[in-house]
Short mmCIF file of C-alpha atoms in Angstrom, two decimals:
data_model
loop_
_atom_site.label_atom_id
_atom_site.label_comp_id
_atom_site.label_asym_id
_atom_site.label_seq_id
_atom_site.Cartn_x
_atom_site.Cartn_y
_atom_site.Cartn_z
CA MET A 191 12.51 14.75 39.70
CA ILE A 192 16.20 15.60 40.16
CA ILE A 193 15.50 18.01 43.01
CA SER A 194 13.28 15.45 44.77
CA ALA A 195 15.93 12.75 44.35
CA HIS A 196 18.61 15.10 45.73
CA TYR A 197 16.72 15.95 48.91
CA CYS A 198 15.66 12.33 49.46
CA PHE A 199 19.35 11.41 49.21
CA LEU A 200 20.26 13.95 51.88
CA TRP A 201 17.21 13.14 54.06
CA SER A 202 18.11 9.44 54.14
CA GLY A 203 21.64 10.23 55.40
CA GLY A 204 23.55 10.34 52.16
CA LEU A 205 26.82 12.25 51.92
CA GLN A 206 27.80 13.61 48.52
CA ASN A 207 31.49 12.80 48.92
CA ASN A 208 31.21 9.44 50.64
CA GLY A 209 31.19 6.73 47.90
CA ASN A 210 30.06 3.26 49.00
CA SER A 211 28.73 4.26 52.42
CA SER A 212 25.92 6.16 50.67
CA MET A 213 24.54 3.09 48.85
CA LEU A 214 21.17 3.00 50.68
CA PRO A 215 20.44 6.75 50.34
CA PHE A 216 21.50 6.51 46.71
CA THR A 217 19.01 3.67 46.13
CA VAL A 218 16.23 5.60 47.90
CA SER A 219 16.83 8.72 45.80
CA LEU A 220 16.83 6.77 42.52
CA THR A 221 13.62 4.98 43.55
CA VAL A 222 11.92 8.35 44.17
CA TYR A 223 13.20 9.54 40.80
CA PHE A 224 11.73 6.43 39.16
CA LEU A 225 8.34 6.73 40.86
CA LEU A 226 7.97 10.40 39.95
CA ASN A 227 8.93 9.64 36.37
CA VAL A 228 6.32 6.89 36.07
CA LEU A 229 3.70 9.11 37.76
CA LEU A 230 4.30 11.89 35.25
CA ILE A 231 4.04 9.43 32.36
CA TRP A 232 0.71 8.13 33.70
CA MET A 233 -0.54 11.71 34.14
CA TYR A 234 0.29 12.33 30.49
CA PHE A 235 -1.74 9.30 29.38
CA ILE A 236 -4.65 10.26 31.67
CA LEU A 237 -4.77 13.78 30.20
CA SER A 238 -4.29 12.71 26.59
CA GLN A 239 -6.83 9.87 26.55
CA SER A 240 -10.44 9.42 27.58
CA HIS A 241 -9.73 6.17 29.46
CA SER A 242 -10.23 5.83 33.18
CA ILE A 243 -7.25 5.55 35.52
CA LYS A 244 -8.20 1.92 36.19
CA ASP A 245 -8.09 1.10 32.45
CA ILE A 246 -4.74 2.85 32.00
CA LEU A 247 -3.18 1.00 34.95
CA HIS A 248 -4.56 -2.29 33.66
CA SER A 249 -3.22 -1.54 30.17
CA PHE A 250 0.24 -0.71 31.55
CA TRP A 251 0.35 -3.91 33.56
CA SER A 252 -1.11 -6.20 30.87
CA LYS A 253 1.31 -4.89 28.24
CA GLY A 254 4.32 -5.34 30.54
CA VAL A 255 5.15 -1.62 30.61
CA VAL A 256 5.66 -1.60 34.39
CA ILE A 257 7.97 -4.63 34.33
CA GLU A 258 9.96 -3.22 31.39
CA SER A 259 10.26 0.12 33.22
CA LEU A 260 11.49 -1.60 36.39
CA ILE A 261 14.11 -3.53 34.40
CA SER A 262 15.22 -0.36 32.56
CA TYR A 263 15.49 1.68 35.73
CA GLY A 264 17.17 -1.18 37.54
CA SER A 265 19.81 -1.30 34.81
CA THR A 266 20.19 2.48 35.02
CA LEU A 267 20.56 2.27 38.80
CA VAL A 268 23.32 -0.33 38.59
CA LEU A 269 25.06 1.64 35.84
CA SER A 270 24.80 4.84 37.89
CA ILE A 271 26.37 3.17 40.91
CA ILE A 272 29.27 1.98 38.78
CA LEU A 273 29.70 5.46 37.26
CA THR A 274 29.58 7.05 40.72
CA ILE A 275 32.47 4.85 41.85
CA LEU A 276 34.30 5.61 38.59
CA LEU A 277 33.76 9.37 39.01
CA LYS A 278 35.34 9.21 42.45
CA GLU A 279 38.43 7.48 41.13
CA GLU A 280 38.72 9.02 37.64
CA GLN A 281 36.75 12.27 37.57
CA LEU A 282 37.30 13.46 33.98
CA PHE A 283 37.17 9.99 32.40
CA GLY A 284 34.18 9.06 34.56
CA LEU A 285 32.36 12.27 33.56
CA PHE A 286 33.13 11.54 29.88
CA LEU A 287 31.73 8.00 30.13
CA PHE A 288 28.66 9.22 32.03
CA THR A 289 27.90 11.83 29.33
CA ILE A 290 28.38 9.36 26.45
CA LEU A 291 26.22 6.67 28.07
CA SER A 292 23.48 9.18 28.97
CA VAL A 293 23.26 10.37 25.34
CA LEU A 294 23.27 6.79 23.99
CA LEU A 295 20.56 5.76 26.47
CA SER A 296 18.45 8.77 25.48
CA PHE A 297 18.62 7.75 21.81
CA ALA A 298 17.88 4.12 22.70
CA PHE A 299 14.79 5.04 24.75
CA GLN A 300 13.58 7.42 22.06
CA LYS A 301 13.90 4.69 19.44
CA PHE A 302 12.17 2.22 21.74
CA PHE A 303 9.15 4.50 22.18
CA GLU A 304 9.01 5.20 18.43
CA LEU A 305 9.02 1.47 17.65
CA PHE A 306 6.40 0.82 20.34
CA LYS A 307 4.16 3.55 18.95
CA GLU A 308 4.64 2.35 15.37
CA SER A 309 3.85 -1.29 16.23
CA GLU A 310 0.77 -0.24 18.20
CA GLU A 311 -0.50 1.84 15.26
CA ARG A 312 0.11 -1.03 12.85
CA ALA A 313 -1.89 -3.37 15.08
CA ASN A 314 -4.82 -0.94 15.32
CA LYS A 315 -4.88 0.69 11.88
CA ASP A 316 -6.05 -0.50 8.48
CA PHE A 317 -3.05 -0.24 6.15
CA LEU A 318 -5.08 0.92 3.12
CA THR A 319 -7.37 3.61 4.57
CA ASN A 320 -5.35 4.55 7.69
CA LEU A 321 -8.58 4.24 9.68
CA TYR A 322 -8.86 2.06 12.76
CA ASN A 323 -9.40 -1.58 11.82
CA HIS A 324 -12.24 -3.99 12.63
CA GLY A 325 -10.51 -5.45 15.70
CA TYR A 326 -9.77 -2.09 17.31
CA PHE A 327 -13.31 -0.84 16.65
CA LYS A 328 -14.82 -3.89 18.32
CA LEU A 329 -12.57 -3.43 21.36
CA LYS A 330 -13.45 0.26 21.55
CA LEU A 331 -17.16 -0.54 21.24
CA ASP A 332 -16.96 -3.21 23.97
CA GLU A 333 -15.06 -0.81 26.23
CA THR A 334 -17.66 1.94 25.68
CA TYR A 335 -20.48 -0.52 26.38
CA LYS A 336 -18.92 -1.85 29.60
CA ASN A 337 -17.97 1.56 31.03
CA LEU A 338 -21.27 3.26 30.28
CA GLY A 339 -22.88 5.15 33.16
CA ASN A 340 -26.58 5.05 33.98
CA LYS A 341 -27.35 8.43 32.40
CA GLU A 342 -24.99 8.11 29.45
CA THR A 343 -25.64 6.89 25.93
CA PHE A 344 -23.83 6.35 22.65
CA SER A 345 -24.67 5.48 19.06
CA VAL A 346 -23.15 3.22 16.43
CA ALA A 347 -23.34 3.60 12.66
CA LEU A 348 -22.43 1.25 9.82
CA LEU A 349 -21.74 2.79 6.40
CA ASP A 350 -21.58 0.98 3.08
CA ILE A 351 -20.31 2.51 -0.17
CA ASP A 352 -23.09 2.34 -2.75
CA ASP A 353 -22.39 0.37 -5.95
CA PHE A 354 -18.77 -0.27 -5.00
CA LYS A 355 -18.72 -3.57 -6.90
CA LYS A 356 -19.84 -1.79 -10.07
CA TYR A 357 -17.12 0.81 -9.57
CA ASN A 358 -14.54 -1.96 -9.17
CA ASP A 359 -15.76 -3.77 -12.29
CA GLN A 360 -15.68 -0.58 -14.39
CA ASN A 361 -12.42 0.91 -13.13
CA GLY A 362 -10.39 -2.03 -11.82
CA HIS A 363 -9.36 -3.08 -8.35
CA LEU A 364 -6.41 -0.68 -8.15
CA GLN A 365 -8.73 2.27 -8.68
CA GLY A 366 -11.14 0.66 -6.23
CA ASP A 367 -8.35 0.71 -3.63
CA GLU A 368 -7.84 4.40 -4.41
CA LEU A 369 -11.52 5.02 -3.69
CA LEU A 370 -11.26 3.19 -0.36
CA ARG A 371 -8.15 5.18 0.50
CA PHE A 372 -9.97 8.40 -0.41
CA ILE A 373 -12.95 7.45 1.79
CA GLY A 374 -10.62 6.78 4.70
CA HIS A 375 -9.06 10.24 4.28
CA PHE A 376 -12.57 11.74 3.96
CA LEU A 377 -13.83 10.18 7.21
CA ILE A 378 -10.66 11.12 9.10
CA ASN A 379 -11.06 14.77 8.05
CA LYS A 380 -14.74 14.86 8.95
CA THR A 381 -14.22 13.40 12.42
CA LYS A 382 -10.80 14.81 13.42
CA MET A 383 -12.34 17.66 15.47
CA THR A 384 -14.79 15.30 17.21
CA PRO A 385 -14.56 12.46 19.77
CA TYR A 386 -16.01 10.05 17.17
CA THR A 387 -14.11 6.87 16.21
CA PRO A 388 -14.24 5.95 12.50
CA ALA A 389 -13.04 2.55 11.34
CA ARG A 390 -12.94 0.31 8.31
CA TYR A 391 -15.26 -2.51 9.31
CA GLY A 392 -14.54 -4.73 6.31
CA GLY A 393 -14.44 -4.48 2.50
CA GLU A 394 -16.34 -1.35 1.51
CA GLU A 395 -18.10 -1.16 4.88
CA PHE A 396 -17.14 1.39 7.52
CA ALA A 397 -18.22 2.05 11.10
CA ILE A 398 -18.36 5.09 13.38
CA LEU A 399 -18.72 5.10 17.17
CA PHE A 400 -20.48 8.17 18.56
CA PRO A 401 -19.84 8.52 22.33
CA ASP A 402 -22.40 10.64 24.25
CA VAL A 403 -24.43 11.11 21.06
CA THR A 404 -28.07 10.17 20.42
CA LYS A 405 -29.22 8.43 17.26
CA ASP A 406 -30.86 11.65 16.02
CA GLU A 407 -27.66 13.66 16.50
CA ALA A 408 -25.66 10.94 14.74
CA SER A 409 -28.18 11.02 11.88
CA VAL A 410 -27.74 14.80 11.45
CA PHE A 411 -23.96 14.39 11.32
CA LEU A 412 -24.04 11.52 8.83
CA ASN A 413 -26.54 13.23 6.54
CA LYS A 414 -24.31 16.30 6.47
CA ILE A 415 -21.17 14.40 5.50
CA ARG A 416 -23.22 12.25 3.07
CA LYS A 417 -24.13 15.38 1.13
CA ASP A 418 -20.49 16.50 1.18
CA PHE A 419 -19.54 13.08 -0.13
CA ASN A 420 -22.08 13.39 -2.96
CA ASP A 421 -20.54 16.73 -4.00
CA THR A 422 -16.95 15.45 -3.98
CA PRO A 423 -15.54 14.83 -7.49
CA PHE A 424 -13.71 11.56 -8.00
CA LYS A 425 -12.52 9.66 -11.05
CA GLY A 426 -15.23 7.33 -12.38
CA ALA A 427 -17.99 8.62 -10.08
CA ASP A 428 -20.01 9.96 -13.05
CA ASP A 429 -20.41 6.40 -14.37
CA LEU A 430 -22.13 5.17 -11.20
CA PRO A 431 -25.95 4.76 -11.19
CA LEU A 432 -26.39 7.83 -8.93
CA LYS A 433 -23.80 9.83 -10.95
CA CYS A 434 -21.84 10.62 -7.77
CA LEU A 435 -20.10 9.07 -4.81
CA SER A 436 -22.61 7.97 -2.19
CA PHE A 437 -23.02 5.79 0.87
CA SER A 438 -25.90 4.29 2.81
CA ALA A 439 -25.85 4.14 6.60
CA GLY A 440 -27.69 2.52 9.49
CA ILE A 441 -27.68 3.94 13.02
CA THR A 442 -28.66 2.51 16.37
CA GLU A 443 -28.47 3.93 19.88
CA TYR A 444 -27.69 2.13 23.13
CA GLU A 445 -30.76 1.51 25.28
CA PRO A 446 -30.98 0.06 28.81
CA GLY A 447 -31.35 -3.70 28.61
CA THR A 448 -29.12 -4.04 25.55
CA TYR A 449 -27.62 -7.54 25.78
CA ASN A 450 -24.16 -6.76 24.43
CA SER A 451 -22.32 -4.68 21.84
CA ALA A 452 -22.96 -7.31 19.14
CA GLU A 453 -26.69 -6.60 19.46
CA LEU A 454 -26.02 -2.95 18.60
CA LEU A 455 -24.03 -3.90 15.51
CA ASN A 456 -26.78 -6.28 14.45
CA LYS A 457 -29.38 -3.51 14.73
CA ALA A 458 -27.19 -1.03 12.86
CA ASP A 459 -26.71 -3.64 10.14
CA LYS A 460 -30.49 -4.07 9.81
CA ALA A 461 -30.95 -0.32 9.52
CA LEU A 462 -28.20 -0.25 6.88
CA TYR A 463 -29.93 -3.04 4.96
CA TYR A 464 -33.15 -1.05 5.09
CA ALA A 465 -31.33 2.07 3.83
CA LYS A 466 -30.08 0.07 0.85
CA ALA A 467 -33.58 -1.24 0.19
CA GLN A 468 -34.95 2.33 0.17
CA GLY A 469 -32.87 3.26 -2.88
CA LYS A 470 -29.38 3.87 -1.37
CA ASN A 471 -27.71 7.20 -0.61
CA ASN A 472 -29.64 7.67 2.62
CA VAL A 473 -29.30 7.27 6.38
CA GLN A 474 -31.75 5.15 8.39
CA ILE A 475 -32.21 4.93 12.17
CA TYR A 476 -33.10 1.53 13.64
CA TYR A 477 -36.52 1.31 15.27
CA GLU A 478 -38.00 -1.93 16.58
CA GLU A 479 -41.39 -1.20 15.07
CA ALA A 480 -39.83 -0.49 11.66
CA ASP A 481 -38.26 -3.92 11.33
CA VAL A 482 -39.75 -4.70 7.93
CA TYR A 483 -37.83 -7.94 7.53
CA GLN A 484 -39.92 -9.91 10.00
CA ASN A 485 -43.44 -11.20 9.29
CA ASP A 486 -45.81 -13.96 10.30
CA LEU A 487 -44.66 -16.27 7.50
CA TYR A 488 -41.09 -15.99 8.80
CA LEU A 489 -42.33 -16.70 12.32
CA VAL A 490 -44.15 -19.89 11.26
CA LYS A 491 -41.09 -21.13 9.40
CA GLU A 492 -38.74 -20.46 12.30
CA ILE A 493 -41.07 -22.13 14.80
CA GLU A 494 -40.99 -25.25 12.64
CA ASN A 495 -37.20 -25.12 12.50
CA LEU A 496 -36.84 -24.70 16.25
CA GLU A 497 -39.38 -27.41 17.03
CA GLN A 498 -37.16 -29.80 15.09
CA GLN A 499 -34.34 -28.75 17.43
CA LEU A 500 -36.56 -29.52 20.43
CA GLN A 501 -37.11 -33.09 19.27
CA ILE A 502 -33.68 -33.94 20.70
CA PHE A 503 -35.25 -33.74 24.19
CA LEU A 504 -37.81 -36.47 23.57
CA PRO A 505 -35.60 -39.56 24.16
CA LYS A 506 -33.86 -37.99 27.18
CA ASP A 507 -36.18 -35.51 28.89
CA VAL A 508 -39.85 -35.46 27.97
CA TYR A 509 -40.55 -32.91 30.73
CA THR A 510 -38.25 -30.24 29.22
CA TYR A 511 -39.81 -30.75 25.79
CA GLN A 512 -43.34 -30.32 27.16
CA HIS A 513 -42.28 -27.43 29.39
CA SER A 514 -40.76 -25.58 26.43
CA LYS A 515 -43.96 -26.06 24.41
CA ARG A 516 -46.10 -24.71 27.26
CA VAL A 517 -43.85 -21.69 27.85
CA PHE A 518 -43.99 -21.05 24.11
CA LYS A 519 -47.81 -21.04 24.18
CA TYR A 520 -47.91 -18.74 27.23
CA ALA A 521 -45.53 -16.38 25.40
CA MET A 522 -47.79 -16.43 22.33
CA ASP A 523 -50.79 -15.36 24.44
CA PHE A 524 -48.94 -12.86 26.62
CA SER A 525 -47.11 -11.15 23.73
CA LYS A 526 -50.45 -10.19 22.15
CA LYS A 527 -51.42 -8.20 25.24
CA LEU A 528 -48.11 -6.44 25.80
CA GLU A 529 -46.98 -3.25 24.10
CA LEU A 530 -44.33 -5.01 22.03
CA SER A 531 -43.22 -4.34 18.49
CA GLU A 532 -43.77 -7.13 15.99
CA HIS A 533 -40.08 -7.89 16.07
CA GLU A 534 -40.03 -8.09 19.88
CA ARG A 535 -43.11 -10.32 19.86
CA GLN A 536 -41.52 -12.77 17.45
CA THR A 537 -38.22 -12.77 19.35
CA LEU A 538 -40.03 -13.52 22.64
CA ILE A 539 -42.01 -16.39 21.09
CA LEU A 540 -38.99 -18.01 19.45
CA GLY A 541 -36.85 -17.49 22.56
CA ALA A 542 -39.53 -19.11 24.73
CA LEU A 543 -39.53 -22.15 22.50
CA ILE A 544 -35.77 -22.67 22.61
CA HIS A 545 -34.86 -21.17 26.01
CA ASP A 546 -33.95 -24.48 27.73
CA ILE A 547 -32.00 -26.01 24.82
CA GLY A 548 -28.84 -26.10 27.00
CA LYS A 549 -30.38 -28.80 29.22
CA VAL A 550 -29.54 -31.32 26.54
CA GLU A 551 -25.98 -31.20 27.95
CA ILE A 552 -27.06 -32.08 31.51
CA PRO A 553 -26.57 -35.75 32.53
CA ARG A 554 -29.75 -37.83 32.47
CA ASP A 555 -29.43 -38.87 36.13
CA ILE A 556 -29.48 -35.21 37.23
CA ILE A 557 -32.22 -33.96 34.96
CA ASN A 558 -34.57 -36.84 35.89
CA LYS A 559 -33.61 -37.08 39.57
CA LYS A 560 -36.44 -37.59 42.05
CA GLY A 561 -36.18 -35.24 44.99
CA LYS A 562 -34.17 -32.10 45.62
CA LEU A 563 -30.86 -31.55 43.83
CA ASP A 564 -27.73 -31.29 45.99
CA SER A 565 -25.42 -28.27 45.67
CA HIS A 566 -23.11 -29.91 43.11
CA GLU A 567 -26.03 -31.04 40.96
CA TRP A 568 -27.61 -27.61 41.19
CA GLU A 569 -24.41 -25.94 39.97
CA ILE A 570 -24.43 -28.27 36.95
CA MET A 571 -28.12 -27.52 36.34
CA LYS A 572 -27.42 -23.75 36.36
CA LYS A 573 -24.89 -24.16 33.56
CA HIS A 574 -27.66 -24.98 31.07
CA VAL A 575 -28.04 -21.27 30.24
CA LEU A 576 -24.38 -21.04 29.16
CA TRP A 577 -24.52 -24.31 27.25
CA GLY A 578 -27.70 -23.09 25.58
CA LYS A 579 -25.96 -19.88 24.58
CA GLU A 580 -23.13 -21.88 22.98
CA ILE A 581 -25.59 -24.06 21.06
CA VAL A 582 -27.70 -21.17 19.76
CA SER A 583 -24.71 -18.95 18.90
CA THR A 584 -23.54 -21.47 16.29
CA THR A 585 -26.39 -20.25 14.05
CA LYS A 586 -26.01 -16.55 13.24
CA LYS A 587 -29.66 -15.96 12.37
CA TYR A 588 -30.68 -16.89 15.94
CA GLU A 589 -28.25 -14.56 17.69
CA GLU A 590 -31.12 -12.27 18.76
CA LEU A 591 -32.42 -15.16 20.88
CA LEU A 592 -29.20 -15.30 22.90
CA PRO A 593 -30.33 -12.87 25.66
CA LEU A 594 -33.44 -14.98 26.31
CA VAL A 595 -31.52 -18.26 26.35
CA GLU A 596 -28.72 -16.98 28.59
CA LEU A 597 -30.54 -14.54 30.88
CA HIS A 598 -33.98 -16.01 31.59
CA HIS A 599 -32.84 -16.96 35.12
CA GLU A 600 -31.63 -13.46 36.03
CA ARG A 601 -33.61 -11.88 38.88
CA TYR A 602 -34.93 -8.34 39.04
CA ASP A 603 -33.09 -7.82 42.37
CA GLY A 604 -29.75 -8.95 40.92
CA LYS A 605 -29.58 -12.32 42.72
CA GLY A 606 -30.07 -14.50 39.63
CA TYR A 607 -27.61 -16.23 37.35
CA PRO A 608 -25.35 -16.41 35.39
CA SER A 609 -24.34 -12.71 35.56
CA GLY A 610 -26.29 -11.26 38.50
CA LEU A 611 -27.81 -8.48 36.37
CA GLN A 612 -30.31 -6.20 38.06
CA GLY A 613 -33.44 -4.26 37.08
CA ASN A 614 -33.51 -2.73 33.62
CA ASN A 615 -29.98 -3.99 32.93
CA ILE A 616 -31.70 -7.31 32.20
CA PRO A 617 -33.12 -7.19 28.65
CA LYS A 618 -36.88 -6.63 28.71
CA LEU A 619 -37.75 -9.85 26.86
CA ALA A 620 -35.59 -11.89 29.26
CA ARG A 621 -37.48 -10.36 32.20
CA ILE A 622 -40.78 -11.37 30.61
CA LEU A 623 -39.55 -14.88 29.86
CA CYS A 624 -38.34 -15.30 33.47
CA LEU A 625 -41.90 -14.68 34.66
CA ILE A 626 -43.50 -17.10 32.17
CA ASP A 627 -40.89 -19.81 32.73
CA SER A 628 -41.22 -19.61 36.52
CA PHE A 629 -45.02 -19.78 36.39
CA ASP A 630 -44.99 -22.97 34.33
CA ALA A 631 -42.31 -24.47 36.56
CA MET A 632 -44.46 -23.80 39.63
CA THR A 633 -47.71 -25.17 38.16
CA THR A 634 -46.55 -28.44 36.59
CA GLU A 635 -45.13 -31.63 38.05
CA ARG A 636 -41.33 -31.56 38.29
CA PRO A 637 -38.99 -34.29 39.51
CA TYR A 638 -37.45 -32.12 42.24
CA GLN A 639 -40.21 -29.82 43.57
CA PRO A 640 -43.94 -29.96 44.46
CA THR A 641 -46.66 -28.53 42.21
CA LYS A 642 -48.60 -25.34 43.01
CA THR A 643 -52.16 -24.54 42.02
CA PHE A 644 -52.71 -21.54 39.78
CA THR A 645 -53.98 -19.58 42.79
CA GLU A 646 -50.88 -20.46 44.79
CA ALA A 647 -48.68 -19.57 41.82
CA PHE A 648 -50.40 -16.18 41.44
CA ALA A 649 -49.69 -15.47 45.12
CA GLU A 650 -46.04 -16.45 44.61
CA LEU A 651 -45.72 -14.18 41.56
CA ARG A 652 -47.15 -11.26 43.52
CA ARG A 653 -44.91 -12.00 46.51
CA CYS A 654 -41.81 -12.00 44.30
CA ALA A 655 -42.76 -8.91 42.27
CA GLY A 656 -39.85 -6.50 42.59
CA THR A 657 -37.42 -9.18 43.77
CA GLN A 658 -37.43 -12.08 41.32
CA PHE A 659 -39.78 -10.57 38.74
CA ASP A 660 -40.21 -7.20 37.07
CA PRO A 661 -43.37 -5.90 38.83
CA GLN A 662 -44.75 -4.19 35.71
CA PHE A 663 -45.42 -7.57 34.04
CA VAL A 664 -46.81 -9.59 36.97
CA GLU A 665 -50.43 -8.41 37.05
CA PRO A 666 -50.86 -8.33 33.24
CA PHE A 667 -49.60 -11.92 33.06
CA ILE A 668 -51.89 -13.09 35.87
CA LYS A 669 -54.82 -11.45 34.06
CA ILE A 670 -53.99 -13.32 30.84
CA ILE A 671 -53.85 -16.67 32.65
CA GLN A 672 -57.12 -15.98 34.45
CA GLU A 673 -58.77 -15.18 31.11
CA LYS A 674 -57.31 -18.25 29.46
CA PHE A 675 -57.91 -20.72 32.34
CA PRO A 676 -60.66 -19.29 34.56
CA ALA A 677 -60.98 -20.75 38.08
CA LEU A 678 -59.29 -24.08 37.47
CA SER A 679 -58.82 -26.18 40.58
CA LYS A 680 -55.68 -28.25 40.98
CA LYS A 681 -57.56 -31.44 40.10
CA GLU A 682 -59.13 -29.86 37.02
CA ARG A 683 -55.81 -28.38 35.92
CA LEU A 684 -53.98 -31.70 36.22
CA GLU A 685 -56.70 -33.32 34.16
CA GLN A 686 -56.35 -30.59 31.56
CA GLU A 687 -52.54 -30.82 31.47
CA PRO A 688 -52.25 -33.84 29.13
CA LYS A 689 -54.69 -32.22 26.74
CA ARG A 690 -52.75 -28.94 26.67
CA ALA A 691 -49.45 -30.73 26.17
CA ALA A 692 -50.90 -32.64 23.23
CA GLN A 693 -52.23 -29.50 21.52
#
């Protein structure tokens, strides 16, 4: 940096013995020195971290590092100019001041970086276990989810210490804190030679992020350290039901079409719950078809609950209420013919019933308008998916319905809304619901568009296969409708419509 600054000084016309007349070359040389310094610092962060250059630059800018660096170097530049003038007039005294100030600045910068590093660690670390905290883990998980490539994958695991409450009751909370501290040290040691990110998720629950690791590989790792944990002596462990320290864990792996990182945590939590139910001290992988917590009785109960929610449409928008009921019935029929797990089938059915709940926020004059909506009204209408997401997200047990509520107007070619997702990046159930919803919209009377016959609607579905709709579901859905309503003419269908709506 010094050599580069020296030659830039000479190249820009600077003379080493010419005081004030060399102000511009002096500024150029110090600017080059600054830029090289910052470049080297960025190279250090790029080499020492797994973040992309874009993320590092964004982090530097968002945290004010660039602005602080400019201010610091600006101050140094001004001070250097003053010292240069002083050196010319009082060489020995100027050299003495320059040396003293350089040493003091070095200590000041060193202390600044130490304080910055310490404050950053405090913000990201759990004070008891020295693991990363809940907030940092969520940010890391979101970052991994957003930056994932098409051929990449990752897994997430949630761990829960078995019988921790009993241990606390028998040994006291201070000893319970010692156990948590010990577990933190244990997980740090087991993952320190890996790219895995362990964290304290809350209470006696921990989480591990496995980048570029499948669920089966994560399971092998967790089972290995689980056995090591069982064999580790610890005060009071002999009094636990299993006569040793143990944990249960649930694992899930990212799959294309995953709605967001919260969906992964929810699946890992279900697998963890299942591991607990299987007698504790074991590791379970989440599989859709193994979701033992859903059954037909649950489905009936939830349909009743959601139908009560739909009643709010009746005074304001009878069409949306009837439309939701018809889409729900289509989803019931279609889900039986698709290769869906029981859990997926139930999620599709419940999502179909509640998918347009956000329209309750749309003004009555827009939702019941005769004729085509103008651009402003259409933009308001499109917001119903986001309003629906807000309404449904207030109830935690319905969070699995969020992808269907928010994304049922995404298009297979990426030209839908609200996010413009494309292909398999759209969750599978949302792609199916888009097809069902569009078919009912085409084949029933709407205030702002003409009605199509079933035959016309079939032609439209086929025409839009691969653009608006996922082509793999178009023909199976048409086949179901043809079996359910064979050869209905428009007149016959319109006569049947009031009967179907009343069923």
